[in-house]
Short mmCIF file of C-alpha atoms and ligand atoms in Angstrom, two decimals:
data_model
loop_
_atom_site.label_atom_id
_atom_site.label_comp_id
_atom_site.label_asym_id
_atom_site.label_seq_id
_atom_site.Cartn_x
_atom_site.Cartn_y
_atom_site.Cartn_z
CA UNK A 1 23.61 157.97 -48.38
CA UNK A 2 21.16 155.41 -46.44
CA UNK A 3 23.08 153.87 -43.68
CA UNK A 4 22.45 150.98 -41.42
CA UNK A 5 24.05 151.31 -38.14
CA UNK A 6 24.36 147.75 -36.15
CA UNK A 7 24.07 147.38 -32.21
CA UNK A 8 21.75 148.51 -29.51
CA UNK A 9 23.55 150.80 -26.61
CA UNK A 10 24.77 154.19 -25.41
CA UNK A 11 27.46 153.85 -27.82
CA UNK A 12 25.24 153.37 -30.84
CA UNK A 13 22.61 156.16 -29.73
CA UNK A 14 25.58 158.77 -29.59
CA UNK A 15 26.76 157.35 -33.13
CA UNK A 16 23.16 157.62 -34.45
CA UNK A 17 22.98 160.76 -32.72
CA UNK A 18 25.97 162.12 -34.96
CA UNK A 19 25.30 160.19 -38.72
CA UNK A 20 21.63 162.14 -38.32
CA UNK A 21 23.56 165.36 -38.04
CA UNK A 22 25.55 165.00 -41.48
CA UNK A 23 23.98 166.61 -44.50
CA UNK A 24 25.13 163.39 -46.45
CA UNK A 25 22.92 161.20 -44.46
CA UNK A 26 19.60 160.57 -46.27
CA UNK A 27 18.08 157.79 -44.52
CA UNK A 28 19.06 155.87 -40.82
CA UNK A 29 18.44 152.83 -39.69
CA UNK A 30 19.66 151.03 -36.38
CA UNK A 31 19.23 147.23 -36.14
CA UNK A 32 18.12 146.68 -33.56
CA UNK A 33 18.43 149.94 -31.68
CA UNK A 34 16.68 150.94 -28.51
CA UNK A 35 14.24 153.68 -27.11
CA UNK A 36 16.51 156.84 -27.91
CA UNK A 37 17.61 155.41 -31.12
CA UNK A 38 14.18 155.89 -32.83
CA UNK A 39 14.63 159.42 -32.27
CA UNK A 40 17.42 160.02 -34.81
CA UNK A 41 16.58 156.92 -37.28
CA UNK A 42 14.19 154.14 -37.55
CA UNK A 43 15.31 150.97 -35.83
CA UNK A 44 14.74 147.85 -37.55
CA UNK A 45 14.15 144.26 -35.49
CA UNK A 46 16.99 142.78 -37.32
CA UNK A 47 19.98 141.29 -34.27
CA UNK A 48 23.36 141.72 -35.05
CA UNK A 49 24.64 138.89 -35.60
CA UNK A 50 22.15 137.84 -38.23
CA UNK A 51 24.17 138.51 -40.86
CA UNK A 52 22.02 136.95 -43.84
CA UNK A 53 18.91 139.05 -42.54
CA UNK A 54 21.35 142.38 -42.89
CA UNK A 55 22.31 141.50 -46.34
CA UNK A 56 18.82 140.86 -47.02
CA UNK A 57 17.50 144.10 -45.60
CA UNK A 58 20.36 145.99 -47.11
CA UNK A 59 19.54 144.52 -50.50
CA UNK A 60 15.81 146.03 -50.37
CA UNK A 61 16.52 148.99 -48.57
CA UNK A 62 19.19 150.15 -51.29
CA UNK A 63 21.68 150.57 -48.23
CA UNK A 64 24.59 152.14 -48.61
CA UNK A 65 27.30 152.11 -45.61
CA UNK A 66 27.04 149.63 -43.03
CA UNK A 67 28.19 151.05 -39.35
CA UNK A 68 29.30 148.44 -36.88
CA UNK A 69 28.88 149.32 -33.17
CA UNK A 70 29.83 146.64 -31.18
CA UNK A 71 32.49 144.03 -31.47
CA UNK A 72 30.39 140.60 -31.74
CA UNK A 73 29.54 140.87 -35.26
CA UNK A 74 33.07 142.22 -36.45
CA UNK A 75 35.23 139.12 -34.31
CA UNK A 76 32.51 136.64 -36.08
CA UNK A 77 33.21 137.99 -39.82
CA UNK A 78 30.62 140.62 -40.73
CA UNK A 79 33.01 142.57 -43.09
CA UNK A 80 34.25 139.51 -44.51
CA UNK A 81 30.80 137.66 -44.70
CA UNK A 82 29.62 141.14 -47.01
CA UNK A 83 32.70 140.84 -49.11
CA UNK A 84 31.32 138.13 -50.17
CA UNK A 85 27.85 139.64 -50.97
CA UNK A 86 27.39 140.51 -54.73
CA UNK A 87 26.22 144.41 -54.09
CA UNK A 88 26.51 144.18 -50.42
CA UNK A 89 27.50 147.70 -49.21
CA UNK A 90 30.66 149.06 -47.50
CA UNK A 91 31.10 147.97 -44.38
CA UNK A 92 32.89 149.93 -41.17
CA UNK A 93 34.98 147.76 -39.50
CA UNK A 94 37.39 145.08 -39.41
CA UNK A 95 38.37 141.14 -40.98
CA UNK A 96 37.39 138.68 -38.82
CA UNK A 97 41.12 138.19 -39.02
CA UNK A 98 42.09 141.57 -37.61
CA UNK A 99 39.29 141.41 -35.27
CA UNK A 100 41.53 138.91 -33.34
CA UNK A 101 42.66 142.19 -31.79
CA UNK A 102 40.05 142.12 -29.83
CA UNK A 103 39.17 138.43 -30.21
CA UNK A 104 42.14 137.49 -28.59
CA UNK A 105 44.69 138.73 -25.96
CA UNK A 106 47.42 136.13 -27.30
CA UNK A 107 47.19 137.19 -31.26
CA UNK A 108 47.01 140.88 -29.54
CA UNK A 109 50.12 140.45 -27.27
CA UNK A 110 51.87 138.95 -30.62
CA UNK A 111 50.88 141.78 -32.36
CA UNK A 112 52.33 144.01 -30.20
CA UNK A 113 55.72 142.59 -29.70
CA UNK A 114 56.23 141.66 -33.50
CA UNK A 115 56.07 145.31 -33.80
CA UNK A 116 57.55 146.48 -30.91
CA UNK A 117 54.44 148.51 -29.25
CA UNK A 118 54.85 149.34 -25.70
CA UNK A 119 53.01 146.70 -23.59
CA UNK A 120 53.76 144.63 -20.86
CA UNK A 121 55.69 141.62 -20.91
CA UNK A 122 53.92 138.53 -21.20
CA UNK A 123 53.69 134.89 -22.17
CA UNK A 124 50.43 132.25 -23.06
CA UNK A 125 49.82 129.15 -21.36
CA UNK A 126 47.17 126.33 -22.26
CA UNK A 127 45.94 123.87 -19.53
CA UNK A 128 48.87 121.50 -20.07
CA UNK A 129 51.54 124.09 -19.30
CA UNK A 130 50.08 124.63 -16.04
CA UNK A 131 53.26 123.99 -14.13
CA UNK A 132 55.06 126.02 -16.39
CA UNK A 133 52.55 128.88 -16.14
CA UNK A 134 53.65 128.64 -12.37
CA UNK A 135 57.09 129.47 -12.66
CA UNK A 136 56.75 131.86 -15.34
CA UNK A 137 54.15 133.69 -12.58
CA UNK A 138 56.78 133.34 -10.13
CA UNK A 139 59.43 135.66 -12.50
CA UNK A 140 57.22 138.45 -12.07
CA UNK A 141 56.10 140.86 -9.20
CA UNK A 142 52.97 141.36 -7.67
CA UNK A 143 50.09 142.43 -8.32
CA UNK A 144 49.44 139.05 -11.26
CA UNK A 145 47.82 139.92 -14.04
CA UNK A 146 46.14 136.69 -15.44
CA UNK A 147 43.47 136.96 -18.93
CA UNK A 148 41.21 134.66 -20.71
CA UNK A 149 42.31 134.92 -24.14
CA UNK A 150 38.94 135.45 -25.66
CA UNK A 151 36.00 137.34 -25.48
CA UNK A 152 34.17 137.22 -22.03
CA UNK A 153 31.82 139.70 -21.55
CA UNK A 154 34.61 142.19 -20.28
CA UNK A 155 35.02 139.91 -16.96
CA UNK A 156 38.42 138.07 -18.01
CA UNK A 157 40.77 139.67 -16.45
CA UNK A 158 41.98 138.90 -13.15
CA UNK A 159 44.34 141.32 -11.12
CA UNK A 160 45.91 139.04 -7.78
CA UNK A 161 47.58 140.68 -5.05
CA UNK A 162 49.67 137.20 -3.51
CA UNK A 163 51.07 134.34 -5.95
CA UNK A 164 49.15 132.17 -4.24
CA UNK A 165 45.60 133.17 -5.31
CA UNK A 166 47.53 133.97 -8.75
CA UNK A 167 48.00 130.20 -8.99
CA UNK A 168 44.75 129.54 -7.77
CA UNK A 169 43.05 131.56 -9.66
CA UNK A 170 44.99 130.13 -13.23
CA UNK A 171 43.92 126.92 -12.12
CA UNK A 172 40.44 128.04 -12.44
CA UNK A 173 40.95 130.06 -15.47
CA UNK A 174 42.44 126.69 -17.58
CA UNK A 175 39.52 124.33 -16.09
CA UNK A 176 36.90 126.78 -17.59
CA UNK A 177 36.20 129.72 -15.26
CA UNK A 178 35.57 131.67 -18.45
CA UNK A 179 34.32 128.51 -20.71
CA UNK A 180 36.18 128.37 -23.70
CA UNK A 181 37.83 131.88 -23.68
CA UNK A 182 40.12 130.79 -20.95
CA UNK A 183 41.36 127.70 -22.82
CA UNK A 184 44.45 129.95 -23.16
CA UNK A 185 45.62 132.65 -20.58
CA UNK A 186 47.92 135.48 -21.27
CA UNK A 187 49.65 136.35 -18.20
CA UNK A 188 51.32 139.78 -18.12
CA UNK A 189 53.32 142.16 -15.89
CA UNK A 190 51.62 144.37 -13.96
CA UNK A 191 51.45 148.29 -15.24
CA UNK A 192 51.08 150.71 -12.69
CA UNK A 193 49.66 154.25 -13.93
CA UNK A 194 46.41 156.14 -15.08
CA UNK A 195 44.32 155.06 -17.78
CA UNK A 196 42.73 156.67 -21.09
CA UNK A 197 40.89 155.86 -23.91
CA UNK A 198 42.36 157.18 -27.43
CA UNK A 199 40.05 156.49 -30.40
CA UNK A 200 42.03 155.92 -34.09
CA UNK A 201 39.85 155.79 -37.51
CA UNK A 202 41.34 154.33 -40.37
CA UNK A 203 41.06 153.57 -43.67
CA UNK A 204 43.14 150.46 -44.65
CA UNK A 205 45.99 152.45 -46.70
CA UNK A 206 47.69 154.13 -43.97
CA UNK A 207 46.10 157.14 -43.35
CA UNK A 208 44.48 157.65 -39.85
CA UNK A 209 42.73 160.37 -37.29
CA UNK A 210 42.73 159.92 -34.18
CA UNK A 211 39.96 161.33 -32.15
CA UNK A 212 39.38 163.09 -28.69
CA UNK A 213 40.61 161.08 -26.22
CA UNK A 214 38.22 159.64 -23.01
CA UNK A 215 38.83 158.77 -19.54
CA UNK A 216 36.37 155.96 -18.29
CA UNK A 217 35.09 155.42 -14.92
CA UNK A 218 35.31 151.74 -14.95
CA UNK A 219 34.28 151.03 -11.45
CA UNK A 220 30.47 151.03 -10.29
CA UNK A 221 31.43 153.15 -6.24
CA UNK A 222 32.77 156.32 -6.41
CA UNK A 223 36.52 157.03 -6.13
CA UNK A 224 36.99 153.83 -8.37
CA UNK A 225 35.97 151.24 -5.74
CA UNK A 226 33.93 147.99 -6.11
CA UNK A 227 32.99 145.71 -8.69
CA UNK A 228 33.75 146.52 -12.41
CA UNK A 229 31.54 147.79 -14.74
CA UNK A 230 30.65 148.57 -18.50
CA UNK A 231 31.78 152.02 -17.78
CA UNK A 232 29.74 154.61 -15.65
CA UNK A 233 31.06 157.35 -17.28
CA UNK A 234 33.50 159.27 -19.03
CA UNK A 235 35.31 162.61 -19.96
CA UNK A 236 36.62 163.92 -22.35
CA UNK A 237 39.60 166.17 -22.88
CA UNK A 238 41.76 164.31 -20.66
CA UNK A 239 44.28 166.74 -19.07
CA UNK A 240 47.23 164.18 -19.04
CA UNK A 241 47.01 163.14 -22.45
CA UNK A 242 48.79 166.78 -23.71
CA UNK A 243 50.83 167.24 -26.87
CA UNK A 244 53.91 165.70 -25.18
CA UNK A 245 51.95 162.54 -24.19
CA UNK A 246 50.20 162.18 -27.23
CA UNK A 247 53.12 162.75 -29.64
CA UNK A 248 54.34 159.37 -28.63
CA UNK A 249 51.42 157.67 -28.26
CA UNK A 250 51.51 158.38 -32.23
CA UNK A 251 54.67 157.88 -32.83
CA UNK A 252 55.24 154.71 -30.80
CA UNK A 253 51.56 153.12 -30.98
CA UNK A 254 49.80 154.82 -33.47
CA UNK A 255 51.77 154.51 -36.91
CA UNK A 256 53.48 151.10 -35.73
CA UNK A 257 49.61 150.01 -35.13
CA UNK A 258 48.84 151.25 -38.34
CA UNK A 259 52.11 149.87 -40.55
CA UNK A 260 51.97 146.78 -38.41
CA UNK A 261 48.43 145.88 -39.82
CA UNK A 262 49.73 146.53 -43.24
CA UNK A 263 52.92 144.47 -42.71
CA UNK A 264 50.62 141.29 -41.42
CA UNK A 265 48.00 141.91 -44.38
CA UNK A 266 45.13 142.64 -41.77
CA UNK A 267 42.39 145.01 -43.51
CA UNK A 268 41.40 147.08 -41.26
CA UNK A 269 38.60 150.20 -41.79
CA UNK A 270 37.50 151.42 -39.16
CA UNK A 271 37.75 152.47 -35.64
CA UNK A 272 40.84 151.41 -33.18
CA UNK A 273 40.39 151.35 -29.70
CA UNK A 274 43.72 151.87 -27.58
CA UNK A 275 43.40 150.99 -24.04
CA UNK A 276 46.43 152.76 -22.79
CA UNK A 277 48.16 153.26 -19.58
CA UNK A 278 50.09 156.48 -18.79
CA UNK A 279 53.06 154.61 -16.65
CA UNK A 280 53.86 157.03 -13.20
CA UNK A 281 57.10 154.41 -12.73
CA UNK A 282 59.94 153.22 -15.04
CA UNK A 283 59.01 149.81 -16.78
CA UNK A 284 61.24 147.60 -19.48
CA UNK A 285 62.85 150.55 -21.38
CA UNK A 286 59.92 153.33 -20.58
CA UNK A 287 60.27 155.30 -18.72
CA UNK A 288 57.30 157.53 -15.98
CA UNK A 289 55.04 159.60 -18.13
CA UNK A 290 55.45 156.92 -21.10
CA UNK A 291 52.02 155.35 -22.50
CA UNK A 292 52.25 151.77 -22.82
CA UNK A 293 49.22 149.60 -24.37
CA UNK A 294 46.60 147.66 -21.92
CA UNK A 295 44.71 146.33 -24.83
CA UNK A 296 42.83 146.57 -28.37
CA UNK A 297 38.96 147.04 -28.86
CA UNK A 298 38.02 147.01 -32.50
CA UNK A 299 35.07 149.59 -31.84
CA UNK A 300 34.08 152.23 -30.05
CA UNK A 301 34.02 152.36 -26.32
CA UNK A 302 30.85 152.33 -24.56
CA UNK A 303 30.39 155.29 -22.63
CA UNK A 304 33.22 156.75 -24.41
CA UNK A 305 31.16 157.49 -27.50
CA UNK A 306 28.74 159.46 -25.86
CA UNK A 307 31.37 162.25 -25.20
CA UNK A 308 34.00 161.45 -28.07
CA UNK A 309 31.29 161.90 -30.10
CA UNK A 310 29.96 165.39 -28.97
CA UNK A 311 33.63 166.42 -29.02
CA UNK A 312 33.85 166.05 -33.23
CA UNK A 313 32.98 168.62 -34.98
CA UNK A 314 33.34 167.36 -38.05
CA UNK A 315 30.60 165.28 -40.65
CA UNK A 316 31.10 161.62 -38.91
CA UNK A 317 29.61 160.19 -42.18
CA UNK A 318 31.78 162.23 -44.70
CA UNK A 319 34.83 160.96 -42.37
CA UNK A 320 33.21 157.09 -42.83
CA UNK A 321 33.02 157.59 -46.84
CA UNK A 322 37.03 158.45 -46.72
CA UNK A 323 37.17 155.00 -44.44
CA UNK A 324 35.72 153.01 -46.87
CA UNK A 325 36.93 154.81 -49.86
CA UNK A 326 40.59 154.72 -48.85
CA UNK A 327 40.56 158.47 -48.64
CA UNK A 328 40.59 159.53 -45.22
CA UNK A 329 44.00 161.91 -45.57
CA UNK A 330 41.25 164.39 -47.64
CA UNK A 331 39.05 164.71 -44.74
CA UNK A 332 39.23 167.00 -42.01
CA UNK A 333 38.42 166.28 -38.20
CA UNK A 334 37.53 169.49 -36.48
CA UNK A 335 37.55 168.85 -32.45
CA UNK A 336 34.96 170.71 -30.42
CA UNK A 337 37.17 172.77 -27.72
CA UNK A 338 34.25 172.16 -25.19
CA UNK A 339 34.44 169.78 -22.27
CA UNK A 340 32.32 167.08 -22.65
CA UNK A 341 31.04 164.53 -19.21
CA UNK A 342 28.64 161.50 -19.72
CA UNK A 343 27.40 160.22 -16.48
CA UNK A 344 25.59 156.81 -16.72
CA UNK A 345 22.34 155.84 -14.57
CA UNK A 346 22.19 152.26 -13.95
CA UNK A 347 19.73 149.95 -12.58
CA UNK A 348 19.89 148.75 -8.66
CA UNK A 349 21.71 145.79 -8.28
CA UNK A 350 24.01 146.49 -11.41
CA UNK A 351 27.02 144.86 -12.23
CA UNK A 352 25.24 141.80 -10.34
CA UNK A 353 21.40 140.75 -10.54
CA UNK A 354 18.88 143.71 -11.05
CA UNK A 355 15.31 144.24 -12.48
CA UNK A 356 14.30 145.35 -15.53
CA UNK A 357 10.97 147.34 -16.47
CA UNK A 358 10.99 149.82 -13.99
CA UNK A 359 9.08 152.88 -15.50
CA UNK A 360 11.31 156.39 -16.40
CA UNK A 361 9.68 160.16 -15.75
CA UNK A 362 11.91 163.10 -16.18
CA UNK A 363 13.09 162.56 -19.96
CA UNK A 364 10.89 165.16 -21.03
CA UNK A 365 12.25 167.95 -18.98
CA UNK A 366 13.40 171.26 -20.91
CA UNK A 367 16.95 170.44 -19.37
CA UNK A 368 17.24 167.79 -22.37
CA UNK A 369 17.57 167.46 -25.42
CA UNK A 370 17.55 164.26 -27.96
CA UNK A 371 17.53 167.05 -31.16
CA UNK A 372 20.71 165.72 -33.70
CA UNK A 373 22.23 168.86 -33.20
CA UNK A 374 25.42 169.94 -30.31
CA UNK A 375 23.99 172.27 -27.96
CA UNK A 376 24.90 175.71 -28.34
CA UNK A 377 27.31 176.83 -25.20
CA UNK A 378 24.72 178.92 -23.44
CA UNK A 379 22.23 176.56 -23.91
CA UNK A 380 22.63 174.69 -21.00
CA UNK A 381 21.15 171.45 -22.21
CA UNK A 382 22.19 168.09 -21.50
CA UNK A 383 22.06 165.08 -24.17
CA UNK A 384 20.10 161.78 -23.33
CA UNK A 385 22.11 159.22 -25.24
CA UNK A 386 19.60 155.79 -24.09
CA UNK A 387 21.60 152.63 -23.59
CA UNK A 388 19.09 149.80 -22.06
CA UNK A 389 15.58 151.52 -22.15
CA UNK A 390 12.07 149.98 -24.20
CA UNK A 391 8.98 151.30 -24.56
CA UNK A 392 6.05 149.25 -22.97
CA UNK A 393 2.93 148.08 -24.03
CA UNK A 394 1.53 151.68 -22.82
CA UNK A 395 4.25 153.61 -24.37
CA UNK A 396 6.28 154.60 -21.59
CA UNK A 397 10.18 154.14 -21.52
CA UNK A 398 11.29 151.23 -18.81
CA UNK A 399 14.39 150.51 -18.01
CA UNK A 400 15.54 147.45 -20.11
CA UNK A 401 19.58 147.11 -18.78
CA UNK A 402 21.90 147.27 -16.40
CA UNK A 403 23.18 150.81 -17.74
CA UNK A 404 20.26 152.30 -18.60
CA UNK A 405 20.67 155.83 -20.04
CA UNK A 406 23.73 158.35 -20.18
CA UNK A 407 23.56 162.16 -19.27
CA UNK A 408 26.10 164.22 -21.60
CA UNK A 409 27.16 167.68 -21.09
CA UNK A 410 29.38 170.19 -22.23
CA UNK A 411 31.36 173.27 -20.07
CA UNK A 412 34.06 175.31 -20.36
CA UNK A 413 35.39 172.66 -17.46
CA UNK A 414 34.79 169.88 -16.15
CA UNK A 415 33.40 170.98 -12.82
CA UNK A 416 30.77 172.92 -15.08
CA UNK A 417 29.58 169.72 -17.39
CA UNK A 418 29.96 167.33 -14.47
CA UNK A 419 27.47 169.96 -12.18
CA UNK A 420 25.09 169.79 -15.81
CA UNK A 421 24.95 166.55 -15.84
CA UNK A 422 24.53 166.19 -12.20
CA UNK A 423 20.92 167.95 -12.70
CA UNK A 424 19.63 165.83 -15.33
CA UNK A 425 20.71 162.60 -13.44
CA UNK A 426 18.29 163.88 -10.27
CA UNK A 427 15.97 164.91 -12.82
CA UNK A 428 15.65 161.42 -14.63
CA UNK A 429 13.78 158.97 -12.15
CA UNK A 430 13.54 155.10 -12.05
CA UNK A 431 12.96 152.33 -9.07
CA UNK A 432 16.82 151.59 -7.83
CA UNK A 433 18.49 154.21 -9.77
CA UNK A 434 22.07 154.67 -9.44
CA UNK A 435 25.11 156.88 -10.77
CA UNK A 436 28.27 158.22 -9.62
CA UNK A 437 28.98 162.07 -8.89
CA UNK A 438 32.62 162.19 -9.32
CA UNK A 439 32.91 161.46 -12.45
CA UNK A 440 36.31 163.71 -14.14
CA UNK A 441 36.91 164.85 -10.14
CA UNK A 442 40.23 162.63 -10.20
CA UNK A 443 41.75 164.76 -13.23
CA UNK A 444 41.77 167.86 -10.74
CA UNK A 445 45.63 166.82 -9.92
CA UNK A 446 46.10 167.46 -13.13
P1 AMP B 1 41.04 144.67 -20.29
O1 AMP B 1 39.84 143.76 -20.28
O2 AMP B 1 42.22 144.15 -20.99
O3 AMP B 1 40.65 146.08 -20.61
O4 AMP B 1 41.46 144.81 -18.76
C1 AMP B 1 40.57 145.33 -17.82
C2 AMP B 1 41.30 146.25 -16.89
O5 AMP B 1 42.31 145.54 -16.18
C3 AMP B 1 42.06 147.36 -17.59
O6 AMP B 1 41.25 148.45 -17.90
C4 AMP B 1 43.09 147.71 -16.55
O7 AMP B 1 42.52 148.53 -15.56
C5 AMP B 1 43.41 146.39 -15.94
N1 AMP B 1 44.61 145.80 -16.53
C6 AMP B 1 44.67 144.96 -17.56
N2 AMP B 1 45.94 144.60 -17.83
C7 AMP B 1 46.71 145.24 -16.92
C8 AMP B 1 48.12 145.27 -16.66
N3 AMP B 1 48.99 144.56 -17.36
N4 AMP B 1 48.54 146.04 -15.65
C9 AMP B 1 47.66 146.76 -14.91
N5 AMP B 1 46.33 146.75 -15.10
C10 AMP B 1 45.86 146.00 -16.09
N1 LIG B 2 34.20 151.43 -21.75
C1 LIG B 2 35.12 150.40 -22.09
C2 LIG B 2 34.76 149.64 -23.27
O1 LIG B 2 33.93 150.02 -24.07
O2 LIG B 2 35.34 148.58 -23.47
#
């Protein structure tokens, strides 16, 4: 199969990373792809929202399968836009319409309680309902959880410790804090627990996989302090989400995710993000120990990918051909038992102002490895997975991002792939270079 993979980060290295791997990948391309990319496909100056240019270029390239990384393209109609494309090829992803997932917190909360998936309680308010949005605040308890209903850049949620700046803040919010995305704010009962990441593939009729689960490290200072992030890391097994846990996160979030889709007539191929919280106090009818939903992504995460995807074992693309073909209940996903860590390096400054072009040495080191292939367990190699890195006029690879490339390791533990990946972020070096070293350490209570 030729495929074309869409998007230009950590999370679409790791993907291109794993579609090179599959014997029933012929050809790669990533549009536009970045530094590491090249090194597992051939990366094509095509953005991703250009949707005529990808038809054209899939057209003349005799493409295949298109691969959708990040969310932009699916919440502004890719899928639906090549449905409509005499030839076009299959696409991985979502309709626009069940995009709004991710597109918006109100359709997403509505989602949720037509088919009564754990989340917190909630209601949406527009600028004119400000004084009602005040008293409905005033029902809840503190800390006030107040979100722009569309996209915005991962910034739109607000958590308030007093009612006061709650109000404040919502005044804000309506006026245009977050431009057009906070038009409408959901506001929502605070959930108290520990987080995780819990990846679902599916193929539109009802039969799904879900994944390895992730833990992201959300916060740029370690022991989850400071401004949010992107994500500057990730693990992956997480040692809360065991069979117990993970039983009802299928049985009361999985399958009424999947049927509820179905029931609304959303088509949906492809990948399901669940942003879920594992409650440590009663809440509604849950009780501690319950998973309750945070929110929908209709993609991969980004860094979660870059240790979900070392964890499969499995041919990625032969699991894509049973998305798009409606077959997915024929394939198998094998999980590799290893630990995986990703530990991102970002540039100075990051998640405010920083530079860009600052020139990397290290990626050459023996410790690493960019070859489409798991490293063996001895082998004590760690995968460079590049998120914002470009070459330069003379060749070399500059830093191009605020996250700027991810260091992914496998142990037996995760002491032993955090330590791995430790090494190659010391290794790597770039002007203002940053990354956190306790990445995993808070599963230890586990
Ligand atoms: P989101 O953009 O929806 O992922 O929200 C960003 C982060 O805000 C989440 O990862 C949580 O850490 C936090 N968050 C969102 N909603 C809630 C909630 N209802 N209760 C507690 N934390 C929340
Ligand atoms: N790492 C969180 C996300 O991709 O949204």
């Amino acid at each position: 199969m030729k495929v074309l993979l869409l998007g230009s980060g950590g999370r679409e290295c790791a993907i291109a990373w794993k579609l090179a791997q599959s014997a029933k990948c012929d050809k790669l391309y990533i549009a536009p792809g970045n530094a590491g990319t090249s090194a597992y496909g051939e990366n094509v100056a095509i953005k991703v929202n250009e949707f005529d240019r990808i038809a054209d270029f899939c057209a003349a390239q005799h493409i295949d399968m298109i691969v959708v990384g990040p969310e932009d393209p699916l919440v502004n109609g890719i899928v639906d836009f090549m449905a409509n494309v005499p030839g076009a090829p299959k696409v991985i992803g979502p309709t626009k319409a069940a995009a709004q997932l991710e597109g918006s917190k109100d359709f997403a909360k509505g989602f949720m309680s037509r088919h009564g998936i754990p989340t917190a309680r909630y209601r949406s308010f527009t600028a004119n309902e400000y004084d009602e949005a005040c008293q409905f605040l005033a029902t809840l308890q503190a800390p006030y959880v107040l979100k722009a209903d569309g996209l915005a850049a991962g910034k739109g949620v607000l958590i308030l410790p007093t009612l006061d700046e709650a109000k404040q803040e919502l005044k804000e919010m309506l006026n245009g804090m977050f431009g057009a995305a906070s038009a409408t704010v959901v506001i929502e009962e605070f959930m108290s627990g520990i987080e995780c990441s819990v990846f679902v593939l599916t193929d539109g009729e009802g039969h799904y996989k879900i994944l390895p689960v992730a833990k992201d490290y959300k916060r740029i200072g370690e022991g989850d302090t400071g401004l949010n992030t992107g994500g500057m890391g990730n693990c992956s097994p997480v040692p809360f989400a065991d069979a117990e846990f993970m039983q009802k996160v299928e049985e009361r979030i999985v399958k009424p995710t999947i049927e509820g889709l179905k029931a609304d007539g959303l088509k949906y191929k492809g990948f399901i993000f669940l942003g879920l919280i594992r409650m440590d106090r009663d809440i509604q009818c849950y009780h501690a120990g319950d998973p309750m939903v945070i929110e929908y992504n209709v993609r991969m995460g980004d860094p979660e990918t870059e240790v979900v995807m070392p964890r499969i074992k499995s041919d990625l693309l032969d699991l894509l051909e049973g998305v798009a073909d409606g077959t997915l209940d024929t394939k198998e996903l094998v999980e590799d038992p290893r630990t995986a860590v990703t530990v991102v390096l970002v540039s100075g400054g990051y998640p405010g102002s920083y530079e860009k072009g600052k020139v990397m040495t290290g990626l050459d080191n023996e410790l690493f490895t960019q070859a489409p292939v798991a490293p063996a367990d001895n082998a004590r190699k760690s995968i460079l997975f590049h998120a914002g890195t470009a070459l330069n006029a003379e060749g070399q690879t500059v830093t191009a991002g605020g996250r700027v490339i991810c260091v992914t390791s496998y142990g037996n533990d995760r002491n032993e792939a955090l330590a791995q990946s430790m090494r190659g972020a010391e290794i790597i070096k770039f002007d203002g270079k940053y990354y956190r070293r306790d990445i995993g350490q808070d599963l230890n209570r586990f």
